[in-house]
mmCIF file of C-alpha atoms and ligand atoms in Angstrom:
data_model
loop_
_atom_site.group_PDB
_atom_site.id
_atom_site.type_symbol
_atom_site.label_atom_id
_atom_site.label_comp_id
_atom_site.label_asym_id
_atom_site.label_seq_id
_atom_site.Cartn_x
_atom_site.Cartn_y
_atom_site.Cartn_z
ATOM 1 C CA MET A 17 119.741 135.632 105.584
ATOM 2 C CA ARG A 18 118.845 138.755 103.253
ATOM 3 C CA GLN A 19 117.054 140.019 106.512
ATOM 4 C CA ASP A 20 115.880 142.977 104.490
ATOM 5 C CA ARG A 21 114.062 141.425 102.002
ATOM 6 C CA ALA A 22 113.318 137.558 102.818
ATOM 7 C CA MET A 23 110.256 136.072 102.750
ATOM 8 C CA ILE A 24 111.289 132.924 104.873
ATOM 9 C CA GLY A 25 111.101 132.340 108.385
ATOM 10 C CA SER A 26 114.753 130.562 110.182
ATOM 11 C CA LYS A 27 112.860 127.540 110.720
ATOM 12 C CA MET A 28 111.655 127.035 107.272
ATOM 13 C CA ASN A 29 114.962 127.950 105.523
ATOM 14 C CA GLU A 30 116.844 125.199 108.091
ATOM 15 C CA ALA A 31 114.358 122.851 107.296
ATOM 16 C CA LEU A 32 114.807 123.523 103.838
ATOM 17 C CA ASN A 33 118.447 123.185 103.650
ATOM 18 C CA ALA A 34 118.010 119.978 105.974
ATOM 19 C CA GLN A 35 116.325 118.749 102.682
ATOM 20 C CA ILE A 36 118.651 119.907 100.572
ATOM 21 C CA GLY A 37 121.337 117.387 102.399
ATOM 22 C CA ARG A 38 118.487 114.557 102.072
ATOM 23 C CA GLU A 39 118.477 114.871 98.147
ATOM 24 C CA PHE A 40 122.033 115.144 97.341
ATOM 25 C CA GLY A 41 122.232 111.963 99.798
ATOM 26 C CA ALA A 42 119.700 110.197 97.965
ATOM 27 C CA SER A 43 121.684 111.255 94.772
ATOM 28 C CA TYR A 44 124.609 109.938 96.549
ATOM 29 C CA GLN A 45 123.335 107.071 97.654
ATOM 30 C CA TYR A 46 121.734 106.203 94.252
ATOM 31 C CA TYR A 47 125.726 106.683 92.346
ATOM 32 C CA ALA A 48 127.129 104.134 94.879
ATOM 33 C CA LEU A 49 123.929 101.859 93.953
ATOM 34 C CA ALA A 50 124.514 102.785 90.513
ATOM 35 C CA ALA A 51 128.099 102.084 90.810
ATOM 36 C CA TRP A 52 127.715 98.707 92.777
ATOM 37 C CA PHE A 53 125.195 97.898 90.219
ATOM 38 C CA GLU A 54 128.016 97.543 87.328
ATOM 39 C CA GLU A 55 130.511 95.958 89.523
ATOM 40 C CA GLN A 56 127.826 93.203 89.247
ATOM 41 C CA GLY A 57 127.368 93.062 85.554
ATOM 42 C CA LEU A 58 124.132 94.587 85.440
ATOM 43 C CA PRO A 59 124.162 97.941 83.353
ATOM 44 C CA GLY A 60 120.684 97.960 83.210
ATOM 45 C CA PHE A 61 120.295 98.862 86.520
ATOM 46 C CA ALA A 62 122.852 100.658 87.026
ATOM 47 C CA LYS A 63 121.828 103.432 84.515
ATOM 48 C CA PHE A 64 118.727 103.137 86.470
ATOM 49 C CA PHE A 65 119.827 105.018 89.433
ATOM 50 C CA LEU A 66 122.885 106.946 87.897
ATOM 51 C CA ARG A 67 119.403 108.617 86.415
ATOM 52 C CA GLN A 68 117.805 108.223 89.914
ATOM 53 C CA GLY A 69 120.696 110.304 91.053
ATOM 54 C CA GLN A 70 120.757 112.439 88.704
ATOM 55 C CA GLU A 71 117.000 113.771 89.106
ATOM 56 C CA GLU A 72 117.514 114.240 93.885
ATOM 57 C CA ASN A 73 120.171 115.927 91.999
ATOM 58 C CA GLU A 74 118.471 118.281 90.094
ATOM 59 C CA HIS A 75 116.136 118.279 93.223
ATOM 60 C CA ALA A 76 118.451 119.412 95.415
ATOM 61 C CA LEU A 77 118.983 122.387 93.303
ATOM 62 C CA LYS A 78 115.857 123.426 92.973
ATOM 63 C CA ILE A 79 115.358 124.370 96.262
ATOM 64 C CA VAL A 80 118.935 125.523 96.703
ATOM 65 C CA HIS A 81 117.045 127.569 94.003
ATOM 66 C CA TYR A 82 113.812 128.677 95.659
ATOM 67 C CA LEU A 83 115.655 129.651 98.889
ATOM 68 C CA GLY A 84 117.820 132.290 96.605
ATOM 69 C CA GLU A 85 114.594 133.758 95.161
ATOM 70 C CA VAL A 86 112.619 133.794 98.778
ATOM 71 C CA GLY A 87 116.169 135.701 100.249
ATOM 72 C CA GLY A 88 116.984 132.568 102.616
ATOM 73 C CA HIS A 89 120.009 131.461 103.049
ATOM 74 C CA VAL A 90 121.989 128.503 101.584
ATOM 75 C CA VAL A 91 124.303 125.752 103.542
ATOM 76 C CA LEU A 92 124.966 122.764 102.448
ATOM 77 C CA PRO A 93 124.529 119.784 104.766
ATOM 78 C CA ALA A 94 127.593 117.151 105.508
ATOM 79 C CA GLN A 95 126.881 114.020 103.753
ATOM 80 C CA PRO A 96 127.551 110.936 104.950
ATOM 81 C CA GLN A 97 129.592 107.744 103.164
ATOM 82 C CA PRO A 98 126.989 106.139 101.559
ATOM 83 C CA LYS A 99 126.527 102.209 101.282
ATOM 84 C CA SER A 100 128.255 100.889 99.019
ATOM 85 C CA THR A 101 127.583 96.791 99.198
ATOM 86 C CA TYR A 102 124.639 94.704 99.217
ATOM 87 C CA GLU A 103 123.846 90.985 99.883
ATOM 88 C CA SER A 104 121.843 90.934 96.888
ATOM 89 C CA ALA A 105 119.970 92.709 93.446
ATOM 90 C CA LEU A 106 116.883 92.299 96.274
ATOM 91 C CA ALA A 107 118.422 93.614 99.216
ATOM 92 C CA ALA A 108 119.535 96.819 97.093
ATOM 93 C CA ILE A 109 116.414 97.509 95.730
ATOM 94 C CA GLU A 110 114.491 96.976 99.130
ATOM 95 C CA SER A 111 116.973 100.131 99.920
ATOM 96 C CA PHE A 112 115.623 102.187 97.213
ATOM 97 C CA LEU A 113 112.436 101.658 97.918
ATOM 98 C CA ALA A 114 113.089 102.437 102.532
ATOM 99 C CA ALA A 115 114.917 105.698 100.992
ATOM 100 C CA GLU A 116 112.254 107.068 99.110
ATOM 101 C CA GLN A 117 110.261 106.634 102.005
ATOM 102 C CA GLU A 118 111.587 107.857 104.346
ATOM 103 C CA VAL A 119 112.435 111.332 102.005
ATOM 104 C CA THR A 120 108.240 111.098 101.589
ATOM 105 C CA ARG A 121 108.380 110.930 105.144
ATOM 106 C CA ALA A 122 110.541 114.187 105.236
ATOM 107 C CA ILE A 123 108.428 116.073 102.387
ATOM 108 C CA TYR A 124 105.812 116.407 104.623
ATOM 109 C CA GLU A 125 107.170 117.050 107.611
ATOM 110 C CA LEU A 126 107.951 120.332 105.679
ATOM 111 C CA VAL A 127 104.727 121.118 104.199
ATOM 112 C CA ASP A 128 103.256 120.820 108.084
ATOM 113 C CA LEU A 129 106.205 122.973 108.707
ATOM 114 C CA ALA A 130 105.022 125.195 106.052
ATOM 115 C CA THR A 131 101.327 125.219 106.879
ATOM 116 C CA ALA A 132 102.363 126.165 111.107
ATOM 117 C CA GLU A 133 104.186 128.767 110.271
ATOM 118 C CA LYS A 134 101.534 129.751 107.182
ATOM 119 C CA ASP A 135 104.636 130.143 104.466
ATOM 120 C CA HIS A 136 102.285 130.043 102.310
ATOM 121 C CA SER A 137 104.582 130.195 99.537
ATOM 122 C CA ALA A 138 106.809 127.369 100.700
ATOM 123 C CA PHE A 139 103.710 125.247 100.812
ATOM 124 C CA GLU A 140 102.985 125.897 97.387
ATOM 125 C CA PHE A 141 106.872 124.762 96.805
ATOM 126 C CA LEU A 142 106.283 121.921 98.432
ATOM 127 C CA GLN A 143 103.769 120.590 96.478
ATOM 128 C CA TRP A 144 106.137 119.416 93.330
ATOM 129 C CA TYR A 145 107.615 117.357 96.090
ATOM 130 C CA VAL A 146 104.669 115.358 97.202
ATOM 131 C CA SER A 147 103.636 114.913 93.789
ATOM 132 C CA GLU A 148 107.319 113.548 92.823
ATOM 133 C CA GLN A 149 107.531 111.876 95.821
ATOM 134 C CA ARG A 150 104.006 109.864 95.292
ATOM 135 C CA GLU A 151 105.851 108.641 91.433
ATOM 136 C CA GLU A 152 108.937 107.711 92.857
ATOM 137 C CA VAL A 153 107.702 105.012 95.839
ATOM 138 C CA ALA A 154 105.296 103.795 93.328
ATOM 139 C CA SER A 155 108.045 103.378 90.632
ATOM 140 C CA ALA A 156 110.146 102.121 93.580
ATOM 141 C CA THR A 157 107.268 99.174 94.721
ATOM 142 C CA GLY A 158 106.734 98.294 91.032
ATOM 143 C CA LEU A 159 111.044 98.098 90.480
ATOM 144 C CA LEU A 160 110.931 95.656 93.976
ATOM 145 C CA ASP A 161 107.586 93.997 92.981
ATOM 146 C CA ARG A 162 109.010 93.013 89.052
ATOM 147 C CA ALA A 163 112.649 91.643 90.814
ATOM 148 C CA ARG A 164 111.012 89.681 93.641
ATOM 149 C CA ARG A 165 108.945 88.507 91.206
ATOM 150 C CA PHE A 166 111.907 87.581 89.051
ATOM 151 C CA GLY A 167 113.723 86.647 92.094
ATOM 152 C CA GLU A 168 117.397 86.825 92.337
ATOM 153 C CA GLU A 169 118.408 84.339 90.345
ATOM 154 C CA ARG A 170 116.509 85.641 87.431
ATOM 155 C CA VAL A 171 117.580 89.397 88.355
ATOM 156 C CA VAL A 172 119.227 89.965 84.821
ATOM 157 C CA LEU A 173 116.648 89.432 82.519
ATOM 158 C CA LEU A 174 114.644 92.301 84.674
ATOM 159 C CA ASP A 175 118.249 94.109 84.017
ATOM 160 C CA SER A 176 117.545 93.924 80.140
ATOM 161 C CA THR A 177 114.105 95.559 80.723
ATOM 162 C CA LEU A 178 115.510 98.649 81.857
ATOM 163 C CA SER A 179 117.623 101.822 80.406
HETATM 164 FE FE1 OFO B 488 113.994 113.976 95.362
HETATM 165 O O1 OFO B 488 112.974 112.764 94.722
HETATM 166 FE FE2 OFO B 488 113.014 111.085 95.962
HETATM 167 O O2 OFO B 488 113.750 111.131 97.255
#
């Protein structure tokens, strides 16, 4: 960290680095989901998860940029290998919702930390993630609801509505 001009404390800096890892982790996981759906002959879901993966990449890079702005130090966390097989399309979509709920919890913890550290800049920066997570949890919940209504046998019909 460039101490001379750092506008961020080490605790917040570390926590944001961990979040970069979560965002890239989600990206990696969604690319793996895209590949799995492609293998299942469900190209609509594959495209959907490819796009989600790209979005998560952007979320990670947004934090990298923020740390640059406030004179922080970026350390990219190592990534575990993402899950590459699922029992069913429904199970795969359930994992999407679970992942988004987990990231949402992490974002809330970051907001709590920003409050505790009186880091108003980080607090303001994180509000974008709060609303993004609200949208993504709603979108994952909606997709899962629709997939459950179609059922595993007819999930291919839902696939054709996605692009
Ligand atoms: Fe990064 O938006 Fe969801 O996880």
